[in-house]
Tab-separated table of C-alpha atoms and ligand atoms in Angstrom:
chain	number	residue	atom	x	y	z
A	1	MET	CA	0.201	0.080	0.126
A	2	ARG	CA	1.565	3.570	-0.930
A	3	LYS	CA	1.358	6.020	1.579
A	4	LYS	CA	-1.212	8.911	1.163
A	5	ILE	CA	0.505	12.423	1.795
A	6	VAL	CA	-0.698	15.934	1.913
A	7	ALA	CA	2.181	17.893	2.205
A	8	GLY	CA	1.964	21.814	2.864
A	9	ASN	CA	4.916	24.164	1.302
A	10	TRP	CA	4.590	27.514	2.962
A	11	LYS	CA	7.289	29.219	0.724
A	12	MET	CA	8.377	32.180	2.170
A	13	ASN	CA	4.930	32.831	4.315
A	14	LYS	CA	4.536	32.615	8.041
A	15	ASN	CA	7.022	34.029	10.666
A	16	LEU	CA	7.577	31.767	13.479
A	17	SER	CA	4.563	32.689	15.658
A	18	GLU	CA	2.218	32.552	12.508
A	19	GLY	CA	3.590	29.584	11.623
A	20	LEU	CA	3.410	28.194	15.179
A	21	SER	CA	-0.418	29.020	15.132
A	22	LEU	CA	-1.283	27.447	11.871
A	23	ILE	CA	0.380	24.205	13.234
A	24	GLU	CA	-1.613	24.582	16.180
A	25	GLY	CA	-4.751	24.887	13.967
A	26	ILE	CA	-3.762	22.060	12.037
A	27	LYS	CA	-3.119	19.390	14.884
A	28	SER	CA	-6.460	20.772	16.496
A	29	GLY	CA	-8.363	19.935	13.574
A	30	LEU	CA	-7.345	16.656	12.483
A	31	THR	CA	-9.878	14.220	13.073
A	32	ALA	CA	-10.755	10.591	12.071
A	33	ALA	CA	-11.470	11.927	8.710
A	34	HIS	CA	-7.701	12.349	8.253
A	35	LYS	CA	-6.580	9.203	9.471
A	36	GLY	CA	-4.427	7.247	7.139
A	37	VAL	CA	-2.760	9.947	5.459
A	38	ASP	CA	0.718	11.343	6.220
A	39	VAL	CA	0.039	15.151	7.186
A	40	ILE	CA	3.591	17.292	6.431
A	41	VAL	CA	4.264	20.894	6.781
A	42	SER	CA	7.513	22.982	5.355
A	43	PRO	CA	7.968	26.099	7.319
A	44	PRO	CA	10.773	28.499	6.509
A	45	TYR	CA	14.447	27.338	7.712
A	46	VAL	CA	14.005	29.860	10.824
A	47	SER	CA	11.120	28.268	12.192
A	48	LEU	CA	11.819	24.274	11.610
A	49	THR	CA	13.270	23.646	15.440
A	50	GLU	CA	10.328	25.021	16.826
A	51	ALA	CA	7.715	23.430	14.251
A	52	VAL	CA	9.619	20.107	15.176
A	53	LYS	CA	8.720	20.844	18.748
A	54	ALA	CA	4.986	21.949	18.048
A	55	ALA	CA	4.680	18.979	16.091
A	56	ALA	CA	5.694	16.675	18.404
A	57	GLY	CA	3.313	13.761	19.442
A	58	SER	CA	0.870	14.572	16.810
A	59	ALA	CA	0.317	13.266	13.399
A	60	VAL	CA	1.967	16.175	11.800
A	61	LYS	CA	5.472	15.952	10.426
A	62	VAL	CA	7.948	18.413	9.532
A	63	SER	CA	9.885	19.112	6.181
A	64	ALA	CA	12.571	21.744	4.811
A	65	GLN	CA	12.125	23.549	2.028
A	66	ASN	CA	15.492	23.233	0.448
A	67	CYS	CA	18.978	22.242	1.869
A	68	HIS	CA	22.434	22.609	0.672
A	69	GLN	CA	24.665	19.020	-0.842
A	70	GLU	CA	27.926	19.876	0.983
A	71	GLU	CA	28.069	18.723	4.654
A	72	ASN	CA	29.693	21.774	6.078
A	73	GLY	CA	31.924	24.300	4.802
A	74	ALA	CA	32.328	27.914	3.387
A	75	TYR	CA	28.915	28.359	1.825
A	76	THR	CA	27.393	31.404	3.424
A	77	GLY	CA	23.783	31.538	3.801
A	78	GLU	CA	23.264	27.545	3.297
A	79	ILE	CA	22.098	24.766	5.404
A	80	SER	CA	22.758	21.248	5.352
A	81	THR	CA	21.144	18.132	5.397
A	82	GLY	CA	22.858	16.975	8.373
A	83	MET	CA	21.952	20.238	10.216
A	84	ILE	CA	18.172	19.652	9.164
A	85	LYS	CA	18.377	16.171	10.544
A	86	ALA	CA	19.961	17.149	13.798
A	87	ILE	CA	16.742	18.941	14.688
A	88	GLY	CA	14.206	16.449	13.931
A	89	VAL	CA	13.035	17.459	10.690
A	90	GLU	CA	12.290	13.934	8.512
A	91	TYR	CA	11.846	15.200	4.895
A	92	VAL	CA	13.220	17.960	2.492
A	93	ILE	CA	11.727	19.383	-0.817
A	94	ILE	CA	14.294	19.300	-3.620
A	95	GLY	CA	13.910	20.571	-6.955
A	96	HIS	CA	10.906	22.779	-6.590
A	97	SER	CA	10.399	24.727	-9.590
A	98	GLU	CA	10.869	27.811	-8.078
A	99	ARG	CA	14.452	26.787	-6.680
A	100	ARG	CA	15.035	26.008	-10.456
A	101	GLN	CA	13.317	29.310	-11.653
A	102	TYR	CA	14.987	31.848	-9.266
A	103	PHE	CA	18.122	30.045	-7.738
A	104	ASN	CA	19.271	28.243	-10.683
A	105	GLU	CA	19.029	24.932	-9.581
A	106	ASN	CA	19.950	22.045	-12.107
A	107	SER	CA	19.691	18.458	-12.329
A	108	ALA	CA	23.483	18.143	-11.222
A	109	SER	CA	22.557	20.010	-7.727
A	110	ILE	CA	19.439	18.349	-7.468
A	111	THR	CA	21.155	14.731	-7.867
A	112	LYS	CA	23.608	15.888	-5.416
A	113	LYS	CA	21.091	17.248	-2.791
A	114	ILE	CA	19.122	13.922	-3.018
A	115	ASN	CA	21.984	11.857	-2.318
A	116	SER	CA	22.941	13.972	0.624
A	117	ALA	CA	19.491	13.955	1.993
A	118	LEU	CA	19.082	10.010	1.527
A	119	ALA	CA	22.639	9.926	2.951
A	120	LYS	CA	21.418	11.380	6.454
A	121	GLY	CA	18.130	9.532	6.626
A	122	LEU	CA	15.860	12.649	5.218
A	123	THR	CA	13.014	11.987	3.057
A	124	PRO	CA	13.320	13.882	-0.005
A	125	ILE	CA	10.168	15.182	-1.716
A	126	TYR	CA	11.485	15.347	-5.186
A	127	CYS	CA	9.628	17.804	-7.425
A	128	ASN	CA	9.401	17.839	-11.273
A	129	GLY	CA	7.181	19.095	-13.928
A	130	GLU	CA	7.157	20.785	-17.054
A	131	VAL	CA	6.551	24.739	-17.936
A	132	LYS	CA	3.858	26.247	-20.016
A	133	GLU	CA	5.585	26.093	-23.340
A	134	GLU	CA	6.731	22.519	-22.856
A	135	ARG	CA	2.867	21.637	-22.031
A	136	GLU	CA	1.619	23.453	-25.052
A	137	SER	CA	4.010	22.137	-27.738
A	138	GLY	CA	3.080	18.470	-26.303
A	139	LYS	CA	6.709	17.980	-24.806
A	140	HIS	CA	5.467	17.231	-21.265
A	141	PHE	CA	6.029	13.271	-21.303
A	142	GLU	CA	9.530	13.879	-22.340
A	143	VAL	CA	10.390	16.662	-20.008
A	144	VAL	CA	9.501	14.594	-16.931
A	145	LYS	CA	11.204	11.648	-18.449
A	146	ARG	CA	14.748	13.744	-18.919
A	147	GLN	CA	14.087	15.047	-15.270
A	148	MET	CA	13.529	11.499	-13.896
A	149	ASN	CA	16.712	9.820	-15.937
A	150	ASP	CA	19.024	12.975	-14.951
A	151	GLU	CA	17.712	13.589	-11.307
A	152	LEU	CA	16.272	10.239	-10.029
A	153	PHE	CA	17.587	7.364	-11.750
A	154	HIS	CA	21.022	7.084	-10.569
A	155	LEU	CA	19.375	5.688	-7.300
A	156	SER	CA	19.508	2.103	-6.430
A	157	ALA	CA	16.043	0.286	-5.985
A	158	GLU	CA	16.301	0.500	-2.139
A	159	GLU	CA	17.172	4.214	-2.151
A	160	VAL	CA	14.381	5.316	-4.720
A	161	LYS	CA	11.761	3.594	-2.540
A	162	LYS	CA	12.746	6.220	0.205
A	163	VAL	CA	11.724	9.099	-2.056
A	164	VAL	CA	8.583	10.951	-2.393
A	165	ILE	CA	7.965	12.220	-5.643
A	166	ALA	CA	5.552	15.467	-6.380
A	167	TYR	CA	4.619	16.117	-10.026
A	168	GLU	CA	4.162	19.778	-10.245
A	169	PRO	CA	3.249	21.368	-13.866
A	170	VAL	CA	5.009	24.757	-13.457
A	171	TRP	CA	1.926	26.409	-15.340
A	172	ALA	CA	-0.510	25.405	-12.734
A	173	ILE	CA	1.925	26.577	-9.529
A	174	GLY	CA	0.269	29.544	-7.921
A	175	THR	CA	-1.749	30.550	-11.008
A	176	GLY	CA	-5.413	29.215	-10.121
A	177	LEU	CA	-4.971	26.786	-13.208
A	178	THR	CA	-4.877	23.210	-12.230
A	179	ALA	CA	-4.083	20.132	-14.369
A	180	SER	CA	-7.217	18.349	-14.717
A	181	PRO	CA	-7.649	14.945	-12.883
A	182	GLU	CA	-7.075	13.343	-16.033
A	183	GLN	CA	-3.941	15.356	-16.872
A	184	ALA	CA	-2.722	14.311	-13.661
A	185	GLN	CA	-3.676	10.826	-13.585
A	186	GLU	CA	-1.916	10.483	-17.346
A	187	ILE	CA	1.458	11.908	-16.275
A	188	HIS	CA	1.278	10.142	-12.435
A	189	ALA	CA	0.866	6.967	-14.654
A	190	TYR	CA	3.555	7.435	-17.174
A	191	LEU	CA	6.109	8.524	-14.249
A	192	ARG	CA	4.813	5.187	-12.335
A	193	LYS	CA	5.601	3.489	-15.827
A	194	LEU	CA	9.218	4.862	-16.038
A	195	LEU	CA	9.641	3.501	-12.376
A	196	THR	CA	8.543	0.219	-13.170
A	197	ASP	CA	10.838	0.184	-16.372
A	198	LYS	CA	13.813	1.125	-14.223
A	199	TYR	CA	13.207	-0.883	-11.003
A	200	GLY	CA	10.166	-3.008	-11.757
A	201	GLU	CA	6.795	-3.167	-10.605
A	202	ALA	CA	7.082	-4.050	-7.027
A	203	VAL	CA	9.616	-0.725	-6.266
A	204	ALA	CA	7.262	1.511	-8.482
A	205	GLU	CA	3.765	0.354	-6.824
A	206	SER	CA	5.611	1.437	-3.325
A	207	ILE	CA	6.560	5.208	-4.245
A	208	SER	CA	3.929	7.815	-3.459
A	209	ILE	CA	3.398	10.296	-6.312
A	210	LEU	CA	1.890	13.871	-5.598
A	211	TYR	CA	0.355	16.087	-7.434
A	212	GLY	CA	1.208	19.968	-6.846
A	213	GLY	CA	-0.231	22.893	-8.595
A	214	SER	CA	-3.322	25.108	-7.246
A	215	CYS	CA	-4.713	21.985	-5.246
A	216	LYS	CA	-7.481	23.456	-3.363
A	217	PRO	CA	-10.443	22.097	-1.158
A	218	ASP	CA	-12.553	22.362	-4.247
A	219	ASN	CA	-10.394	20.143	-6.304
A	220	ALA	CA	-8.607	17.914	-4.363
A	221	LYS	CA	-11.189	15.178	-3.948
A	222	GLU	CA	-11.448	14.690	-7.900
A	223	ILE	CA	-7.493	15.154	-8.272
A	224	PHE	CA	-6.849	12.208	-4.947
A	225	SER	CA	-9.504	10.048	-6.636
A	226	LYS	CA	-7.097	9.067	-9.561
A	227	LYS	CA	-5.471	5.536	-9.551
A	228	ASP	CA	-1.872	6.891	-9.497
A	229	VAL	CA	-2.317	10.031	-7.619
A	230	ASP	CA	-1.277	9.512	-3.948
A	231	GLY	CA	-1.631	12.994	-2.493
A	232	GLY	CA	-0.617	16.833	-3.015
A	233	LEU	CA	2.059	19.090	-2.542
A	234	ILE	CA	-0.212	22.319	-1.381
A	235	GLY	CA	1.171	25.756	-1.644
A	236	GLY	CA	-1.342	28.574	-1.335
A	237	ALA	CA	-4.107	26.382	0.455
A	238	ALA	CA	-1.574	24.990	2.954
A	239	LEU	CA	-1.435	28.627	4.534
A	240	LYS	CA	-4.892	28.379	6.275
A	241	ALA	CA	-5.504	25.412	8.402
A	242	GLU	CA	-9.199	25.170	7.398
A	243	ASP	CA	-8.232	24.757	3.566
A	244	PHE	CA	-5.279	22.284	4.524
A	245	LEU	CA	-7.619	20.308	6.699
A	246	ALA	CA	-10.371	20.270	4.060
A	247	ILE	CA	-7.613	18.879	1.434
A	248	ILE	CA	-6.324	16.180	3.708
A	249	ALA	CA	-10.187	15.032	4.229
A	250	ALA	CA	-10.365	15.217	0.506
A	251	PHE	CA	-9.345	11.561	0.714
A	252	ASN	CA	-12.318	10.164	2.368
B	1	LIG	P1	0.493	26.185	-5.286
B	1	LIG	O1	1.647	25.562	-4.955
B	1	LIG	O2	-0.669	25.152	-4.533
B	1	LIG	O3	0.465	27.533	-4.297
B	1	LIG	O4	-0.238	26.088	-6.661
B	1	LIG	C1	2.000	24.531	-5.173
B	1	LIG	C2	3.706	24.298	-5.047
B	1	LIG	O5	4.187	25.082	-5.626
B	1	LIG	O6	3.971	23.200	-4.372
């Protein structure tokens, strides 16, 4: 059985006290309707330590939004996977399209970050997806195939099983445009086929593939009902406990 996961990506939103209130709101709103879903929040770096404390003993888990690939050293402004792991964080988002677009992340650095996260026992939430022009010219399958080949398929079967994949069509992120449930299913099934071809069916069937891109309370249910969609990576709608909880409940 694949894990069902709803992960909130807060991006550069919420200061420490706002973030802690949001975690409290999520914790107190979790009911039986949310059972069986792994719930993850990803606050900015400065709030991670307190977020781990606030989430302790609840169903909420904590993720970082990024990491650096080197262990230590002269990399001003950067945070290593070892530092993230040391404060009790369990996940790290890697390869988000905003990092690719604004911070020059590429396949080489993404590969190293994934390796570093796995070496420290963090679960990478690895993001991929095509931009608008690529979708419009029908290149989306080709694009995600290249990303999977260049960024993930260097891993062994044992390693890749520890990764969560998030398919995030860039044209749908923060735009209010969403992939239709059919478009999401089509790509998710394709990603799983690529995993099957590379690692075999048992491995491919064990990996959770999340959808991200304007996923909201009103469209989550239909998207999550698709066979190969195992949850969502949620941006805007993760910033309000009520919306985030409604998305988690969409699994039922
Ligand atoms: P969005 O962001 O839900 O605001 O579109 C998703 C993401 O970037 O992970």
